[in-house]
mmCIF file of C-alpha atoms in Angstrom:
data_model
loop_
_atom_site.group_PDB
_atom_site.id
_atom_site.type_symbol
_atom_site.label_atom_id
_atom_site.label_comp_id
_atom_site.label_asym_id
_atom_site.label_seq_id
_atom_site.Cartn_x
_atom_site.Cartn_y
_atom_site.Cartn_z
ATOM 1 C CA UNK A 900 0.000 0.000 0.000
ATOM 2 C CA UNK A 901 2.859 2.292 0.534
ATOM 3 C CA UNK A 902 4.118 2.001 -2.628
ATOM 4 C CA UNK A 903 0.630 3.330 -3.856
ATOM 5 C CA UNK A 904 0.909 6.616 -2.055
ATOM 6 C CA UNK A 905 2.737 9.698 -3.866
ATOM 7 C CA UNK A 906 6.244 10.956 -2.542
ATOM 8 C CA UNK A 907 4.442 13.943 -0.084
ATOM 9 C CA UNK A 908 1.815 11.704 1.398
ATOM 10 C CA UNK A 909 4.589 9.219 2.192
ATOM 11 C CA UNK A 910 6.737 12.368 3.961
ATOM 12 C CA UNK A 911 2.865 13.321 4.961
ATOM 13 C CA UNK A 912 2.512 9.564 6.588
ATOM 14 C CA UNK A 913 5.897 9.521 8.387
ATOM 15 C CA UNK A 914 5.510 13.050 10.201
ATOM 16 C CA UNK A 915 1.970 12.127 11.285
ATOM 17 C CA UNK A 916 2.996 8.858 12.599
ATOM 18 C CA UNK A 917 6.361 10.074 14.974
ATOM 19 C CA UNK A 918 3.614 13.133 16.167
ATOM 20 C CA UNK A 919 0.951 10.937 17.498
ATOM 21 C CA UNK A 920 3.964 9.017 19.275
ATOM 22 C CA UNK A 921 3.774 12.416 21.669
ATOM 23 C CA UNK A 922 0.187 12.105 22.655
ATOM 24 C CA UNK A 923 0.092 10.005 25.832
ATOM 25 C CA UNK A 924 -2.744 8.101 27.508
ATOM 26 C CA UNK A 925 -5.227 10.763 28.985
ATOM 27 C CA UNK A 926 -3.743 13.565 27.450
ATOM 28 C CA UNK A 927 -6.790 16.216 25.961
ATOM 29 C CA UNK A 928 -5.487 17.000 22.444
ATOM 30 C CA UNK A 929 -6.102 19.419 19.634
ATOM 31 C CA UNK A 930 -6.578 18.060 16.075
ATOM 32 C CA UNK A 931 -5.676 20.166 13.287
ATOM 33 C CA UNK A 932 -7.253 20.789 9.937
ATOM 34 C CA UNK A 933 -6.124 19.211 6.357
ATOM 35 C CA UNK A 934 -4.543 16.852 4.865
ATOM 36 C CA UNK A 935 -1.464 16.081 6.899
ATOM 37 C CA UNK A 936 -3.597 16.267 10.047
ATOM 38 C CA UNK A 937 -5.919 13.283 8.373
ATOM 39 C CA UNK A 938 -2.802 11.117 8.378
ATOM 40 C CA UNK A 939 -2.478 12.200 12.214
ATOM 41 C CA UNK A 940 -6.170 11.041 13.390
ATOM 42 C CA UNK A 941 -5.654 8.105 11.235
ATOM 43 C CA UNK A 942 -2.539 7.044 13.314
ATOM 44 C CA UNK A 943 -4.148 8.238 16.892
ATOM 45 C CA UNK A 944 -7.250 6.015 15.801
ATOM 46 C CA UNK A 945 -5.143 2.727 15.300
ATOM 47 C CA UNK A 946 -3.698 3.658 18.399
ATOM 48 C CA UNK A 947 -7.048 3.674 19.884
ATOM 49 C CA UNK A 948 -7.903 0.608 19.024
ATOM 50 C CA UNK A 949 -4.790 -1.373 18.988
ATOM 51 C CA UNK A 950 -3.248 -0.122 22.337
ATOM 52 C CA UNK A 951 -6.680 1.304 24.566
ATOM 53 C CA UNK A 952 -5.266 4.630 23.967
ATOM 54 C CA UNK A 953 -7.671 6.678 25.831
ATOM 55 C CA UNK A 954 -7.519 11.136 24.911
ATOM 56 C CA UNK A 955 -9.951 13.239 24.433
ATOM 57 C CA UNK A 956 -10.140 14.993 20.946
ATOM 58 C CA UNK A 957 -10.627 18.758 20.325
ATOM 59 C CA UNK A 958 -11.039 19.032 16.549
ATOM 60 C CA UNK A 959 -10.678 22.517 14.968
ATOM 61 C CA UNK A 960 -13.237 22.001 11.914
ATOM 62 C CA UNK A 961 -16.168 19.795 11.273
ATOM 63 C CA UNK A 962 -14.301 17.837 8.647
ATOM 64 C CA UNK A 963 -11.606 16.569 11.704
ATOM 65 C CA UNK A 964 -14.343 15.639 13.970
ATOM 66 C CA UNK A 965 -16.312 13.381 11.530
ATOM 67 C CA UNK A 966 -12.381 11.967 10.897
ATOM 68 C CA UNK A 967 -11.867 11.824 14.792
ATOM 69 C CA UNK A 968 -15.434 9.691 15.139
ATOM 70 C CA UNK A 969 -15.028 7.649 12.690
ATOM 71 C CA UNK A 970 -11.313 6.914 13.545
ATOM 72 C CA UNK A 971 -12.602 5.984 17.287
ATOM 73 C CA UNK A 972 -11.597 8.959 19.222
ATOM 74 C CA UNK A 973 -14.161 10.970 22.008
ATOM 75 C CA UNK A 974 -14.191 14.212 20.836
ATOM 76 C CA UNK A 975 -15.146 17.313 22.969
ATOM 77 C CA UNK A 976 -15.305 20.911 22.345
ATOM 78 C CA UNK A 977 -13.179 23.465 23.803
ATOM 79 C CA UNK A 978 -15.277 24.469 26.386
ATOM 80 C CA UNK A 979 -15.146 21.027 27.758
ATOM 81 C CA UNK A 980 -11.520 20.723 27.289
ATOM 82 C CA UNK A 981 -10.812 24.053 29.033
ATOM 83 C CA UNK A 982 -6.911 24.026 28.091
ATOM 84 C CA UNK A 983 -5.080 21.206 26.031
ATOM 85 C CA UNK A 984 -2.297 19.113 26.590
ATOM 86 C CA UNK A 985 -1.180 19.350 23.015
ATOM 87 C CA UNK A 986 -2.365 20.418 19.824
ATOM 88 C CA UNK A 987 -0.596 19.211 16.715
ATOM 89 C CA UNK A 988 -2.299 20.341 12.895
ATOM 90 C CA UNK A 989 -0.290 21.129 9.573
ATOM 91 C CA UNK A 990 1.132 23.841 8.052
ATOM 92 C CA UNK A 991 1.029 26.341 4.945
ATOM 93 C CA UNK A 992 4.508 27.822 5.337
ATOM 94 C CA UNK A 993 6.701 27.279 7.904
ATOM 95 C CA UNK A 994 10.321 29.729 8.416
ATOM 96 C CA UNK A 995 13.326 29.268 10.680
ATOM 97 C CA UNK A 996 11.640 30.834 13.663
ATOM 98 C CA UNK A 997 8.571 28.332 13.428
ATOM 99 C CA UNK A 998 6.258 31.401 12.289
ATOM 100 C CA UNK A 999 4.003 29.481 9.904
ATOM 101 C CA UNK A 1000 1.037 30.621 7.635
ATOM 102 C CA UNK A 1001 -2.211 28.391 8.020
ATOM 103 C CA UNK A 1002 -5.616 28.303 6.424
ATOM 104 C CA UNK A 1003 -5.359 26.920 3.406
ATOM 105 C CA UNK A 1004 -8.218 24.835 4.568
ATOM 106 C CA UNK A 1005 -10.356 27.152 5.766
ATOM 107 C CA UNK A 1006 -10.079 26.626 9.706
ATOM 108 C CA UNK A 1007 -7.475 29.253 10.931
ATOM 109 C CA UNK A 1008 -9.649 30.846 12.922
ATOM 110 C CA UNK A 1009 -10.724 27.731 14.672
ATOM 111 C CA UNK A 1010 -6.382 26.571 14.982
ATOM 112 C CA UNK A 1011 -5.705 29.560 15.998
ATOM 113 C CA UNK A 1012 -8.104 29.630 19.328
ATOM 114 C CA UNK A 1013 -6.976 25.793 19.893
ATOM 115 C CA UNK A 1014 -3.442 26.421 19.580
ATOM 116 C CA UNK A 1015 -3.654 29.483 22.026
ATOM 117 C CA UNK A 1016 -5.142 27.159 24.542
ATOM 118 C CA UNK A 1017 -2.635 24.459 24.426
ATOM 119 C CA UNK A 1018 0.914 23.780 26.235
ATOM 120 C CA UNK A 1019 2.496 22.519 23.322
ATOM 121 C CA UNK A 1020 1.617 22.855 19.600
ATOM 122 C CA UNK A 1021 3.680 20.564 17.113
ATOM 123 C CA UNK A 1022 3.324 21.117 13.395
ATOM 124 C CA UNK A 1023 3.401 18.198 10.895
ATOM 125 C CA UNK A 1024 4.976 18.534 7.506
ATOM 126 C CA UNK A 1025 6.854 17.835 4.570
ATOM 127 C CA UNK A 1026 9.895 19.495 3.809
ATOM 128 C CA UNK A 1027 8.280 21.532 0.910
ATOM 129 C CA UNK A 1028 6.481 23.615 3.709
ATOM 130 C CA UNK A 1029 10.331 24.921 4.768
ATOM 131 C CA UNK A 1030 10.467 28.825 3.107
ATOM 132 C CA UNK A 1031 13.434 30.876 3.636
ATOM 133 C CA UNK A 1032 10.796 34.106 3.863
ATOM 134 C CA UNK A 1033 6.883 33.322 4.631
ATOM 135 C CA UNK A 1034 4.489 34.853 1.792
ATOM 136 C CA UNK A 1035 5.189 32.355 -0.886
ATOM 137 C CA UNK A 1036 1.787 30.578 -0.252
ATOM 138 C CA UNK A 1037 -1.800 32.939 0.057
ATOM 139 C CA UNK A 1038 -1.944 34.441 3.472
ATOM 140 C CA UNK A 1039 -5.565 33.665 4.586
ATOM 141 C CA UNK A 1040 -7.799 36.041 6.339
ATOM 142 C CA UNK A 1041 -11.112 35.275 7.776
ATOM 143 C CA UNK A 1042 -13.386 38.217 7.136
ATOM 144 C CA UNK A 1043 -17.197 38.715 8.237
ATOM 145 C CA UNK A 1044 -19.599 38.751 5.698
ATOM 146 C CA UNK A 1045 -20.994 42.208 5.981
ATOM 147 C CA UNK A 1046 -19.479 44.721 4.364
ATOM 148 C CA UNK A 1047 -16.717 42.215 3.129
ATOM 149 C CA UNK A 1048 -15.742 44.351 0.084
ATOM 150 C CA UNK A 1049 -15.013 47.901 2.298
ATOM 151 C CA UNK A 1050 -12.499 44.978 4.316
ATOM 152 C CA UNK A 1051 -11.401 44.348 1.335
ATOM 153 C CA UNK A 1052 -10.612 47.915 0.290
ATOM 154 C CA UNK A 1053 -8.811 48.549 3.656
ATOM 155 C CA UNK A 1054 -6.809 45.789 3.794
ATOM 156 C CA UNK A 1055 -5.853 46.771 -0.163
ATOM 157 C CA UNK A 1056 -4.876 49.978 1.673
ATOM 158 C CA UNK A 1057 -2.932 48.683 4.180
ATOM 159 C CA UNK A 1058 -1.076 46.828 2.424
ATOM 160 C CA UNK A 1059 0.271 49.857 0.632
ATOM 161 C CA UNK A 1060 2.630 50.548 3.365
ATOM 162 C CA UNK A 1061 3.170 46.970 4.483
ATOM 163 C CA UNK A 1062 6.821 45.165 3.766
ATOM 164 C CA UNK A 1063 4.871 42.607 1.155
ATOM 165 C CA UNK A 1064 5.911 41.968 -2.418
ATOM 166 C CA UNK A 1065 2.861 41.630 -3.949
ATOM 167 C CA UNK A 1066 -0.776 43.092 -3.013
ATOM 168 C CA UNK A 1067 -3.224 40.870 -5.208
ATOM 169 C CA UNK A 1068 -6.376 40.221 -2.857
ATOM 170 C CA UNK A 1069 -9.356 36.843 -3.668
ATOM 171 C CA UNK A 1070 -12.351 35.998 -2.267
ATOM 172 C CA UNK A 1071 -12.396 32.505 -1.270
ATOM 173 C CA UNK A 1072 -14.807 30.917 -3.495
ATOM 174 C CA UNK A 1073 -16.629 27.514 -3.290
ATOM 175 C CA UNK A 1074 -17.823 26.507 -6.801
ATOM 176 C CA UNK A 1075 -19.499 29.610 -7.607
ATOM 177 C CA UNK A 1076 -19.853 31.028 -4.248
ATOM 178 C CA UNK A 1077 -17.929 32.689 -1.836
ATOM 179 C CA UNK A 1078 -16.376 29.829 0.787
ATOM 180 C CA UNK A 1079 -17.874 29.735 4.085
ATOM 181 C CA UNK A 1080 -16.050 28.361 7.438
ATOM 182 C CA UNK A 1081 -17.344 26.853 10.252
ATOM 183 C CA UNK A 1082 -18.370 30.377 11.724
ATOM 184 C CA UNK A 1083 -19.982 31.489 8.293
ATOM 185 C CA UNK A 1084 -17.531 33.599 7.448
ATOM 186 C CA UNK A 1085 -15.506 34.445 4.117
ATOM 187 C CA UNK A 1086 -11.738 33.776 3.558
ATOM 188 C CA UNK A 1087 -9.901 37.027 1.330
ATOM 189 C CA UNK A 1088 -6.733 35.421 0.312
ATOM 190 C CA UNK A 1089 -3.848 37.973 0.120
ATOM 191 C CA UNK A 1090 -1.204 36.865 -2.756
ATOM 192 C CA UNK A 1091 2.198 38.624 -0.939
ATOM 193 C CA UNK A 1092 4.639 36.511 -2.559
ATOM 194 C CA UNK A 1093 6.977 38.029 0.491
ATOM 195 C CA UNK A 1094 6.413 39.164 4.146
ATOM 196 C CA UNK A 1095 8.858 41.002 5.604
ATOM 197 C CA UNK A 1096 7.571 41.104 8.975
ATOM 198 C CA UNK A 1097 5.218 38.832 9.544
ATOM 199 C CA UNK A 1098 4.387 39.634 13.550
ATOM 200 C CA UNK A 1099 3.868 43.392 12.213
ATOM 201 C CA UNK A 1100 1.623 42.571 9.523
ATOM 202 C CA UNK A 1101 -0.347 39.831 11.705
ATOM 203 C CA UNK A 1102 -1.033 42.709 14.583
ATOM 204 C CA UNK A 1103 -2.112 45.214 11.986
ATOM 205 C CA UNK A 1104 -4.549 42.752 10.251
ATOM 206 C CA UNK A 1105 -6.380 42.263 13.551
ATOM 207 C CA UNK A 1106 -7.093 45.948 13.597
ATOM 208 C CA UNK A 1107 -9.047 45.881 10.607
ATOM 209 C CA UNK A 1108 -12.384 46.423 11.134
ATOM 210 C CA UNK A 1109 -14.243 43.203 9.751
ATOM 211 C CA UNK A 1110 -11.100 40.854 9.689
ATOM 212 C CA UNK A 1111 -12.080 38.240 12.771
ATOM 213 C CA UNK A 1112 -8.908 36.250 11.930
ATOM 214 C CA UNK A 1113 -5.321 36.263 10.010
ATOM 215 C CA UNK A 1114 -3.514 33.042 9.042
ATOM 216 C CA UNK A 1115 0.242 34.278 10.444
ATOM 217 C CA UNK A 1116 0.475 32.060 13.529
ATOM 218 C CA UNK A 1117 3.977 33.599 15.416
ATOM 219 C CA UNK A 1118 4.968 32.091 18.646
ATOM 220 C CA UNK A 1119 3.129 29.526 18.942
ATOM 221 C CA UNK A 1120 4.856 26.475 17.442
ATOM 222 C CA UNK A 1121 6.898 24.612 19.780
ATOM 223 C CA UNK A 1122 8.342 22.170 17.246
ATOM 224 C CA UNK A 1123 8.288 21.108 13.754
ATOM 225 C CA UNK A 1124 7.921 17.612 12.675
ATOM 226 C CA UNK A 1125 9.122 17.533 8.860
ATOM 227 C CA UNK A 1126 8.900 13.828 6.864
ATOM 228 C CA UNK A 1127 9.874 12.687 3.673
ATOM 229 C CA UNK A 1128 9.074 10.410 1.200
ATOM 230 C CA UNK A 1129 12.276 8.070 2.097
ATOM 231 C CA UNK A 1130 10.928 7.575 5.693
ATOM 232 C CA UNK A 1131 13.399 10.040 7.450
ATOM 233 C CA UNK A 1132 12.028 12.195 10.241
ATOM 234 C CA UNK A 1133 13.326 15.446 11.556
ATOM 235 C CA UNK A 1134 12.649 16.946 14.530
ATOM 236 C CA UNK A 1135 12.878 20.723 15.584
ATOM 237 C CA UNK A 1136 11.886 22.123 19.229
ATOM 238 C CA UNK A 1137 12.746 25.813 18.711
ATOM 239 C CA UNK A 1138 12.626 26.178 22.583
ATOM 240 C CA UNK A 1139 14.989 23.517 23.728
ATOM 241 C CA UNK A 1140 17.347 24.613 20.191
ATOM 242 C CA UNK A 1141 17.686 21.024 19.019
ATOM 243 C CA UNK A 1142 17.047 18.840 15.627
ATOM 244 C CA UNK A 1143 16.926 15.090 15.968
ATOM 245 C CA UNK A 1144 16.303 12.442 13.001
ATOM 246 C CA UNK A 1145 15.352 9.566 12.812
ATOM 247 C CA UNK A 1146 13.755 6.711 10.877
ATOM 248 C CA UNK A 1147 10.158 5.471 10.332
ATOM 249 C CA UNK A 1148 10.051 1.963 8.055
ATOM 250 C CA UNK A 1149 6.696 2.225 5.714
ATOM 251 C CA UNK A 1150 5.779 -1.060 6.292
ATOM 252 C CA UNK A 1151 3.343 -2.851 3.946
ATOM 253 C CA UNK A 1152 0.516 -2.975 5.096
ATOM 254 C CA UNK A 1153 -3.384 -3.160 4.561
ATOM 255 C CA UNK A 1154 -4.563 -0.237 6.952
ATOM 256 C CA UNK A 1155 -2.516 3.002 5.357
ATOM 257 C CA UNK A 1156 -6.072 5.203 4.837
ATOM 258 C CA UNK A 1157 -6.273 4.479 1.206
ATOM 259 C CA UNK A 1158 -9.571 7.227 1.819
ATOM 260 C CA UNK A 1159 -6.782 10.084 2.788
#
Protein backbone atom coordinates (compact mmCIF):
# COMPACT_ATOMS: atom_id res chain seq x y z
CA UNK A 1 0.00 0.00 0.00
CA UNK A 2 2.86 2.29 0.53
CA UNK A 3 4.12 2.00 -2.63
CA UNK A 4 0.63 3.33 -3.86
CA UNK A 5 0.91 6.62 -2.06
CA UNK A 6 2.74 9.70 -3.87
CA UNK A 7 6.24 10.96 -2.54
CA UNK A 8 4.44 13.94 -0.08
CA UNK A 9 1.81 11.70 1.40
CA UNK A 10 4.59 9.22 2.19
CA UNK A 11 6.74 12.37 3.96
CA UNK A 12 2.86 13.32 4.96
CA UNK A 13 2.51 9.56 6.59
CA UNK A 14 5.90 9.52 8.39
CA UNK A 15 5.51 13.05 10.20
CA UNK A 16 1.97 12.13 11.28
CA UNK A 17 3.00 8.86 12.60
CA UNK A 18 6.36 10.07 14.97
CA UNK A 19 3.61 13.13 16.17
CA UNK A 20 0.95 10.94 17.50
CA UNK A 21 3.96 9.02 19.28
CA UNK A 22 3.77 12.42 21.67
CA UNK A 23 0.19 12.11 22.65
CA UNK A 24 0.09 10.01 25.83
CA UNK A 25 -2.74 8.10 27.51
CA UNK A 26 -5.23 10.76 28.99
CA UNK A 27 -3.74 13.56 27.45
CA UNK A 28 -6.79 16.22 25.96
CA UNK A 29 -5.49 17.00 22.44
CA UNK A 30 -6.10 19.42 19.63
CA UNK A 31 -6.58 18.06 16.07
CA UNK A 32 -5.68 20.17 13.29
CA UNK A 33 -7.25 20.79 9.94
CA UNK A 34 -6.12 19.21 6.36
CA UNK A 35 -4.54 16.85 4.87
CA UNK A 36 -1.46 16.08 6.90
CA UNK A 37 -3.60 16.27 10.05
CA UNK A 38 -5.92 13.28 8.37
CA UNK A 39 -2.80 11.12 8.38
CA UNK A 40 -2.48 12.20 12.21
CA UNK A 41 -6.17 11.04 13.39
CA UNK A 42 -5.65 8.10 11.24
CA UNK A 43 -2.54 7.04 13.31
CA UNK A 44 -4.15 8.24 16.89
CA UNK A 45 -7.25 6.02 15.80
CA UNK A 46 -5.14 2.73 15.30
CA UNK A 47 -3.70 3.66 18.40
CA UNK A 48 -7.05 3.67 19.88
CA UNK A 49 -7.90 0.61 19.02
CA UNK A 50 -4.79 -1.37 18.99
CA UNK A 51 -3.25 -0.12 22.34
CA UNK A 52 -6.68 1.30 24.57
CA UNK A 53 -5.27 4.63 23.97
CA UNK A 54 -7.67 6.68 25.83
CA UNK A 55 -7.52 11.14 24.91
CA UNK A 56 -9.95 13.24 24.43
CA UNK A 57 -10.14 14.99 20.95
CA UNK A 58 -10.63 18.76 20.32
CA UNK A 59 -11.04 19.03 16.55
CA UNK A 60 -10.68 22.52 14.97
CA UNK A 61 -13.24 22.00 11.91
CA UNK A 62 -16.17 19.80 11.27
CA UNK A 63 -14.30 17.84 8.65
CA UNK A 64 -11.61 16.57 11.70
CA UNK A 65 -14.34 15.64 13.97
CA UNK A 66 -16.31 13.38 11.53
CA UNK A 67 -12.38 11.97 10.90
CA UNK A 68 -11.87 11.82 14.79
CA UNK A 69 -15.43 9.69 15.14
CA UNK A 70 -15.03 7.65 12.69
CA UNK A 71 -11.31 6.91 13.54
CA UNK A 72 -12.60 5.98 17.29
CA UNK A 73 -11.60 8.96 19.22
CA UNK A 74 -14.16 10.97 22.01
CA UNK A 75 -14.19 14.21 20.84
CA UNK A 76 -15.15 17.31 22.97
CA UNK A 77 -15.31 20.91 22.35
CA UNK A 78 -13.18 23.46 23.80
CA UNK A 79 -15.28 24.47 26.39
CA UNK A 80 -15.15 21.03 27.76
CA UNK A 81 -11.52 20.72 27.29
CA UNK A 82 -10.81 24.05 29.03
CA UNK A 83 -6.91 24.03 28.09
CA UNK A 84 -5.08 21.21 26.03
CA UNK A 85 -2.30 19.11 26.59
CA UNK A 86 -1.18 19.35 23.02
CA UNK A 87 -2.37 20.42 19.82
CA UNK A 88 -0.60 19.21 16.72
CA UNK A 89 -2.30 20.34 12.90
CA UNK A 90 -0.29 21.13 9.57
CA UNK A 91 1.13 23.84 8.05
CA UNK A 92 1.03 26.34 4.94
CA UNK A 93 4.51 27.82 5.34
CA UNK A 94 6.70 27.28 7.90
CA UNK A 95 10.32 29.73 8.42
CA UNK A 96 13.33 29.27 10.68
CA UNK A 97 11.64 30.83 13.66
CA UNK A 98 8.57 28.33 13.43
CA UNK A 99 6.26 31.40 12.29
CA UNK A 100 4.00 29.48 9.90
CA UNK A 101 1.04 30.62 7.64
CA UNK A 102 -2.21 28.39 8.02
CA UNK A 103 -5.62 28.30 6.42
CA UNK A 104 -5.36 26.92 3.41
CA UNK A 105 -8.22 24.83 4.57
CA UNK A 106 -10.36 27.15 5.77
CA UNK A 107 -10.08 26.63 9.71
CA UNK A 108 -7.47 29.25 10.93
CA UNK A 109 -9.65 30.85 12.92
CA UNK A 110 -10.72 27.73 14.67
CA UNK A 111 -6.38 26.57 14.98
CA UNK A 112 -5.70 29.56 16.00
CA UNK A 113 -8.10 29.63 19.33
CA UNK A 114 -6.98 25.79 19.89
CA UNK A 115 -3.44 26.42 19.58
CA UNK A 116 -3.65 29.48 22.03
CA UNK A 117 -5.14 27.16 24.54
CA UNK A 118 -2.64 24.46 24.43
CA UNK A 119 0.91 23.78 26.24
CA UNK A 120 2.50 22.52 23.32
CA UNK A 121 1.62 22.86 19.60
CA UNK A 122 3.68 20.56 17.11
CA UNK A 123 3.32 21.12 13.39
CA UNK A 124 3.40 18.20 10.90
CA UNK A 125 4.98 18.53 7.51
CA UNK A 126 6.85 17.84 4.57
CA UNK A 127 9.89 19.50 3.81
CA UNK A 128 8.28 21.53 0.91
CA UNK A 129 6.48 23.62 3.71
CA UNK A 130 10.33 24.92 4.77
CA UNK A 131 10.47 28.83 3.11
CA UNK A 132 13.43 30.88 3.64
CA UNK A 133 10.80 34.11 3.86
CA UNK A 134 6.88 33.32 4.63
CA UNK A 135 4.49 34.85 1.79
CA UNK A 136 5.19 32.36 -0.89
CA UNK A 137 1.79 30.58 -0.25
CA UNK A 138 -1.80 32.94 0.06
CA UNK A 139 -1.94 34.44 3.47
CA UNK A 140 -5.56 33.67 4.59
CA UNK A 141 -7.80 36.04 6.34
CA UNK A 142 -11.11 35.27 7.78
CA UNK A 143 -13.39 38.22 7.14
CA UNK A 144 -17.20 38.71 8.24
CA UNK A 145 -19.60 38.75 5.70
CA UNK A 146 -20.99 42.21 5.98
CA UNK A 147 -19.48 44.72 4.36
CA UNK A 148 -16.72 42.21 3.13
CA UNK A 149 -15.74 44.35 0.08
CA UNK A 150 -15.01 47.90 2.30
CA UNK A 151 -12.50 44.98 4.32
CA UNK A 152 -11.40 44.35 1.33
CA UNK A 153 -10.61 47.92 0.29
CA UNK A 154 -8.81 48.55 3.66
CA UNK A 155 -6.81 45.79 3.79
CA UNK A 156 -5.85 46.77 -0.16
CA UNK A 157 -4.88 49.98 1.67
CA UNK A 158 -2.93 48.68 4.18
CA UNK A 159 -1.08 46.83 2.42
CA UNK A 160 0.27 49.86 0.63
CA UNK A 161 2.63 50.55 3.36
CA UNK A 162 3.17 46.97 4.48
CA UNK A 163 6.82 45.16 3.77
CA UNK A 164 4.87 42.61 1.15
CA UNK A 165 5.91 41.97 -2.42
CA UNK A 166 2.86 41.63 -3.95
CA UNK A 167 -0.78 43.09 -3.01
CA UNK A 168 -3.22 40.87 -5.21
CA UNK A 169 -6.38 40.22 -2.86
CA UNK A 170 -9.36 36.84 -3.67
CA UNK A 171 -12.35 36.00 -2.27
CA UNK A 172 -12.40 32.50 -1.27
CA UNK A 173 -14.81 30.92 -3.50
CA UNK A 174 -16.63 27.51 -3.29
CA UNK A 175 -17.82 26.51 -6.80
CA UNK A 176 -19.50 29.61 -7.61
CA UNK A 177 -19.85 31.03 -4.25
CA UNK A 178 -17.93 32.69 -1.84
CA UNK A 179 -16.38 29.83 0.79
CA UNK A 180 -17.87 29.74 4.08
CA UNK A 181 -16.05 28.36 7.44
CA UNK A 182 -17.34 26.85 10.25
CA UNK A 183 -18.37 30.38 11.72
CA UNK A 184 -19.98 31.49 8.29
CA UNK A 185 -17.53 33.60 7.45
CA UNK A 186 -15.51 34.45 4.12
CA UNK A 187 -11.74 33.78 3.56
CA UNK A 188 -9.90 37.03 1.33
CA UNK A 189 -6.73 35.42 0.31
CA UNK A 190 -3.85 37.97 0.12
CA UNK A 191 -1.20 36.87 -2.76
CA UNK A 192 2.20 38.62 -0.94
CA UNK A 193 4.64 36.51 -2.56
CA UNK A 194 6.98 38.03 0.49
CA UNK A 195 6.41 39.16 4.15
CA UNK A 196 8.86 41.00 5.60
CA UNK A 197 7.57 41.10 8.98
CA UNK A 198 5.22 38.83 9.54
CA UNK A 199 4.39 39.63 13.55
CA UNK A 200 3.87 43.39 12.21
CA UNK A 201 1.62 42.57 9.52
CA UNK A 202 -0.35 39.83 11.71
CA UNK A 203 -1.03 42.71 14.58
CA UNK A 204 -2.11 45.21 11.99
CA UNK A 205 -4.55 42.75 10.25
CA UNK A 206 -6.38 42.26 13.55
CA UNK A 207 -7.09 45.95 13.60
CA UNK A 208 -9.05 45.88 10.61
CA UNK A 209 -12.38 46.42 11.13
CA UNK A 210 -14.24 43.20 9.75
CA UNK A 211 -11.10 40.85 9.69
CA UNK A 212 -12.08 38.24 12.77
CA UNK A 213 -8.91 36.25 11.93
CA UNK A 214 -5.32 36.26 10.01
CA UNK A 215 -3.51 33.04 9.04
CA UNK A 216 0.24 34.28 10.44
CA UNK A 217 0.48 32.06 13.53
CA UNK A 218 3.98 33.60 15.42
CA UNK A 219 4.97 32.09 18.65
CA UNK A 220 3.13 29.53 18.94
CA UNK A 221 4.86 26.47 17.44
CA UNK A 222 6.90 24.61 19.78
CA UNK A 223 8.34 22.17 17.25
CA UNK A 224 8.29 21.11 13.75
CA UNK A 225 7.92 17.61 12.67
CA UNK A 226 9.12 17.53 8.86
CA UNK A 227 8.90 13.83 6.86
CA UNK A 228 9.87 12.69 3.67
CA UNK A 229 9.07 10.41 1.20
CA UNK A 230 12.28 8.07 2.10
CA UNK A 231 10.93 7.57 5.69
CA UNK A 232 13.40 10.04 7.45
CA UNK A 233 12.03 12.20 10.24
CA UNK A 234 13.33 15.45 11.56
CA UNK A 235 12.65 16.95 14.53
CA UNK A 236 12.88 20.72 15.58
CA UNK A 237 11.89 22.12 19.23
CA UNK A 238 12.75 25.81 18.71
CA UNK A 239 12.63 26.18 22.58
CA UNK A 240 14.99 23.52 23.73
CA UNK A 241 17.35 24.61 20.19
CA UNK A 242 17.69 21.02 19.02
CA UNK A 243 17.05 18.84 15.63
CA UNK A 244 16.93 15.09 15.97
CA UNK A 245 16.30 12.44 13.00
CA UNK A 246 15.35 9.57 12.81
CA UNK A 247 13.75 6.71 10.88
CA UNK A 248 10.16 5.47 10.33
CA UNK A 249 10.05 1.96 8.06
CA UNK A 250 6.70 2.22 5.71
CA UNK A 251 5.78 -1.06 6.29
CA UNK A 252 3.34 -2.85 3.95
CA UNK A 253 0.52 -2.97 5.10
CA UNK A 254 -3.38 -3.16 4.56
CA UNK A 255 -4.56 -0.24 6.95
CA UNK A 256 -2.52 3.00 5.36
CA UNK A 257 -6.07 5.20 4.84
CA UNK A 258 -6.27 4.48 1.21
CA UNK A 259 -9.57 7.23 1.82
CA UNK A 260 -6.78 10.08 2.79
Amino acid sequence: MTGELSPIDKAKFVAAKRAAELVEDGMRVGLGTGSTAAWLVRHLGDRVQDEGLRIKGVPTSTRTAQLARDAGIDVITLDEAGTLNITIDGADEFDANLNLIKGGGGALLHEKIVAAASEEVVIIADAAKEVGTLGAFPLPIEVIPFGWTTTQMLVDELLVSADVMGRRITLRMNGDKPFRTDEGNHILDLHLSRIGNPRQLAMALNQMPGVVENGLFIDLCDKVIIGYSDGRVETRDINEGTVSEEHINLVETDNLFSDI
